[in-house]
XYZ file of C-alpha atoms in Angstrom:
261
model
C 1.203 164.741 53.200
C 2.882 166.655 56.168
C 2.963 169.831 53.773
C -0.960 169.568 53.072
C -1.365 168.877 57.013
C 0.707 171.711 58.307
C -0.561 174.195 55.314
C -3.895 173.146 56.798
C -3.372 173.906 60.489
C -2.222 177.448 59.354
C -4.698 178.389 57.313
C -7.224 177.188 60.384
C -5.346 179.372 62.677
C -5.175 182.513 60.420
C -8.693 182.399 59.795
C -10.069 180.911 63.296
C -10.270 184.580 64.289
C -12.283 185.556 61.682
C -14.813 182.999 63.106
C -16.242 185.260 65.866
C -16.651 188.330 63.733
C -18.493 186.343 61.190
C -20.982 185.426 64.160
C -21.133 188.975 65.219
C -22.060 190.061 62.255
C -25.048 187.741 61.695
C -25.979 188.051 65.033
C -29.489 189.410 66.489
C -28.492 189.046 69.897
C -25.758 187.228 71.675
C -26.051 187.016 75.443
C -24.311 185.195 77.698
C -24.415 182.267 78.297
C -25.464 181.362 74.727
C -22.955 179.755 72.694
C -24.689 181.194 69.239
C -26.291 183.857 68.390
C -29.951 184.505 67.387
C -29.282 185.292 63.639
C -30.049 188.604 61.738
C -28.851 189.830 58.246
C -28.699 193.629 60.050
C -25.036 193.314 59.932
C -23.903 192.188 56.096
C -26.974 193.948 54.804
C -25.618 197.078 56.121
C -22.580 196.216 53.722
C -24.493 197.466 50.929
C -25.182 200.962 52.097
C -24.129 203.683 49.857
C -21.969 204.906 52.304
C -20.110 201.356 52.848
C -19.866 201.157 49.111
C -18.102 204.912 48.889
C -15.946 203.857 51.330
C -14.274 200.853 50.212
C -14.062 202.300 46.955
C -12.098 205.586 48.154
C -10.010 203.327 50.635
C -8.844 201.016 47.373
C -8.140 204.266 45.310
C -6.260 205.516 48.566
C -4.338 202.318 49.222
C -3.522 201.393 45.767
C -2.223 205.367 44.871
C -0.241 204.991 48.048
C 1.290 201.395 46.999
C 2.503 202.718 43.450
C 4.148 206.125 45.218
C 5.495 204.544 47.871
C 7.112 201.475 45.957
C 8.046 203.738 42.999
C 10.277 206.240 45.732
C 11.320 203.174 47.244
C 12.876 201.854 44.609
C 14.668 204.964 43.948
C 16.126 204.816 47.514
C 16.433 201.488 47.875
C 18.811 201.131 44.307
C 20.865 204.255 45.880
C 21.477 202.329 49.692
C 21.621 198.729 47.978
C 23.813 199.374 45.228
C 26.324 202.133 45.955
C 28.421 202.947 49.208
C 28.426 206.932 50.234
C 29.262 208.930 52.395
C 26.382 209.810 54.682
C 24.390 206.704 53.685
C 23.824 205.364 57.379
C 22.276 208.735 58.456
C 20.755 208.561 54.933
C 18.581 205.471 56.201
C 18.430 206.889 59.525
C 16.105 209.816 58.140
C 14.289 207.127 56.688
C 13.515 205.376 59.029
C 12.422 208.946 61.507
C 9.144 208.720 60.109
C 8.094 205.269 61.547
C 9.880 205.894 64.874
C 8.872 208.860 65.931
C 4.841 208.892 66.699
C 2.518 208.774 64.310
C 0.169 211.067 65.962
C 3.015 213.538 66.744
C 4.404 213.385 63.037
C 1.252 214.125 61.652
C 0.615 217.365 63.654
C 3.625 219.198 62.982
C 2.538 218.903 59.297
C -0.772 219.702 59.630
C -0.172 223.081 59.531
C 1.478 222.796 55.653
C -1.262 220.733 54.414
C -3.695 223.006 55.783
C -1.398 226.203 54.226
C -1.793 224.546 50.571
C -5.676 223.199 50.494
C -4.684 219.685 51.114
C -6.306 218.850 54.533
C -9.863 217.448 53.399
C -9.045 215.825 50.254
C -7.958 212.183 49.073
C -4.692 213.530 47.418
C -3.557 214.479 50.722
C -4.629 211.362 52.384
C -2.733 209.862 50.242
C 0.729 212.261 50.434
C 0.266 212.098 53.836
C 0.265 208.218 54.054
C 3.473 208.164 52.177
C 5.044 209.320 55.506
C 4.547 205.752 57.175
C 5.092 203.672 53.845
C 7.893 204.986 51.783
C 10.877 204.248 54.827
C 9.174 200.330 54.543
C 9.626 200.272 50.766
C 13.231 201.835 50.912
C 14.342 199.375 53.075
C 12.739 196.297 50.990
C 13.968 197.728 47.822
C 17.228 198.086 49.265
C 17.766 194.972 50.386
C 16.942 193.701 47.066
C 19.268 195.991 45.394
C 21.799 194.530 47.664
C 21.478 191.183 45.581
C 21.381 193.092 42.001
C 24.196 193.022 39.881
C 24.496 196.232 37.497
C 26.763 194.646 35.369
C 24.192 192.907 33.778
C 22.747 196.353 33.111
C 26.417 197.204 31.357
C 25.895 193.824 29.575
C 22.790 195.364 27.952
C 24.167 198.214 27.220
C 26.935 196.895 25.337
C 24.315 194.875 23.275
C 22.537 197.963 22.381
C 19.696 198.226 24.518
C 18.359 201.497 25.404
C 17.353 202.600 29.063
C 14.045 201.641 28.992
C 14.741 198.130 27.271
C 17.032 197.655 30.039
C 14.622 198.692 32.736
C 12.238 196.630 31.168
C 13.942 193.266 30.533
C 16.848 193.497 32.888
C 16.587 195.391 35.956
C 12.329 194.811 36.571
C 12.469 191.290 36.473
C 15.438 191.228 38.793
C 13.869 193.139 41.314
C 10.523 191.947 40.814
C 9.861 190.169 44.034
C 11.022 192.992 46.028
C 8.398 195.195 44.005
C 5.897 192.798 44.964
C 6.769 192.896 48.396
C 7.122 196.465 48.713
C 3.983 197.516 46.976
C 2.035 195.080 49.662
C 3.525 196.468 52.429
C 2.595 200.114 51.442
C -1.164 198.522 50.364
C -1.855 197.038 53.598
C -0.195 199.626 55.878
C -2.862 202.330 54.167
C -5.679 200.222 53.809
C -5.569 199.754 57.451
C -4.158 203.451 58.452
C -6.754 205.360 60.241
C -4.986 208.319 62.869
C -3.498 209.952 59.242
C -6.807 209.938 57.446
C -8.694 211.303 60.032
C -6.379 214.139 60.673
C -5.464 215.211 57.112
C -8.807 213.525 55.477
C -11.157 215.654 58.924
C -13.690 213.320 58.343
C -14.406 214.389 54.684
C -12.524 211.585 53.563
C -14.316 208.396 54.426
C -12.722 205.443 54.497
C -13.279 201.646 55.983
C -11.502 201.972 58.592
C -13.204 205.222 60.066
C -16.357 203.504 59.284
C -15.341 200.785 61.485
C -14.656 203.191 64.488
C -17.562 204.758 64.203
C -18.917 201.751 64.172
C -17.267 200.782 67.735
C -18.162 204.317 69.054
C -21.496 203.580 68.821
C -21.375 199.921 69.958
C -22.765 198.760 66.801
C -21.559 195.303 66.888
C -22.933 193.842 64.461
C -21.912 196.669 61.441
C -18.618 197.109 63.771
C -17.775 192.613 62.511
C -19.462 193.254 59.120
C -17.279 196.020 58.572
C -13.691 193.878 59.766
C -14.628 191.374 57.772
C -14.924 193.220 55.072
C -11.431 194.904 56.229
C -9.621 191.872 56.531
C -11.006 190.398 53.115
C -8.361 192.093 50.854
C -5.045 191.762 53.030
C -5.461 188.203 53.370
C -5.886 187.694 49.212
C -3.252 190.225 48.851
C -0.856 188.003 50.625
C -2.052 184.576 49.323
C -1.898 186.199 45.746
C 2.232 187.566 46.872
C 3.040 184.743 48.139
C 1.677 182.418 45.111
C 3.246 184.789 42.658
C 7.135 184.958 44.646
C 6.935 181.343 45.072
C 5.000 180.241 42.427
C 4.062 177.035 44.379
C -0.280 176.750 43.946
C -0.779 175.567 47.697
C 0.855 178.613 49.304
C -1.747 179.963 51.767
C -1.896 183.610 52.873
C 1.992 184.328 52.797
C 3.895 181.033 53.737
C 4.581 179.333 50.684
C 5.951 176.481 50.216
C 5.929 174.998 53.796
């Protein structure tokens, strides 16, 4: 009873913020000192514009490339600093972790120029190289940590028993390291779904995505398409973590991320 109570309360307060967008973008007018808005469809039937449409489908094909790059070089970091002690390996995650502390904006223009040099500025594939700057340190340090709890021996086991690499990638270390795969990959989804300074810069406004839609949006004090637009924004993050959270927990009343409370 408390469980279904508390599970309750947070799921009011993660979405209570979505409450005023979703008036926003139904909204006429809304003056002050109204407490609702005179209603209009302007906002959500903007949704269906081709250009909305292109948009969320090149910011899925962005964020989802970026989640499979970024989780597949994570796990190949993250089984070198979980599993095996090196010399070097503590500046080893330092230069991993350089890309997230140093500016974004400053990162991004000292390799400008190389994108630029090889045809990549303008284009989705470097939108999406580029984007593995901010994700891949994230994913290295998840997949590390749950390397850290992974035994290889149980790899040596299968090997003894006469399975093959991939058979033991397949049914011994992947379902070990499964939940940090999970984790990983939604990390690197949501931190390019929602990325905006890199796209602009390396996509110049060719590449459109939701979130430069959305600033536009802002820019021109469009309220209305500027809510429609988060909604829309916020939609897959918070099903992406009710859908992580079911699967690592497997407990059916997990809401957006927490579980089993």
């Amino acid at each position: 009873m408390r469980r279904g109570a508390g599970a309750g309360l947070l799921a009011v307060g993660l979405l209570a913020p979505l409450v005023p967008l979703l008036l926003w973008a139904v909204a006429g007018e809304f003056r002050y000192p109204a407490l609702l808005p005179t209603f209009s469809g302007r906002g959500l039937a903007l949704l269906g514009d081709a250009a909305v449409r292109s948009a969320v489908g090149t910011s899925v094909l962005i964020a989802s490339s970026v989640a499979v790059l970024a989780t597949l070089a994570g796990a190949a970091a993250g089984r070198a600093l979980g599993l095996y002690a090196f010399r070097g390996r503590r500046a080893v995650q330092l230069l991993l972790l350089a890309p997230v502390l140093v500016p974004t904006l400053a990162v991004t223009l000292g390799i400008q120029v190389f994108f630029i040099r090889y045809g990549l500025t303008d284009t989705v594939a470097g939108v999406v190289l580029v984007q593995l700057i901010p994700t891949v340190p994230y994913a290295s340090l998840v997949m590390a940590s749950s390397f850290a709890s992974f035994d290889p021996d149980v790899e040596d086991a299968g090997r003894v028993l006469g399975a093959g690499p991939l058979r033991r990638l397949r049914h011994v270390t992947l379902p070990a390291v499964a939940p940090g795969l999970a984790v990983a990959a939604l990390f690197a989804f949501l931190i390019s779904w929602s990325e905006y300074i890199l796209t602009l810069l390396i996509g110049g406004g060719t590449v459109q995505t939701l979130p430069l839609l959305l600033f536009a949006s802002i820019g021109s004090a469009d309220l209305a398409a500027a809510a429609a637009l988060s909604l829309v924004i916020a939609a897959p993050p918070l099903l992406l973590v009710g859908l992580t959270a079911r699967f690592l927990t497997g407990d059916r009343a997990a809401v957006v991320g927490f579980g089993r409370l």
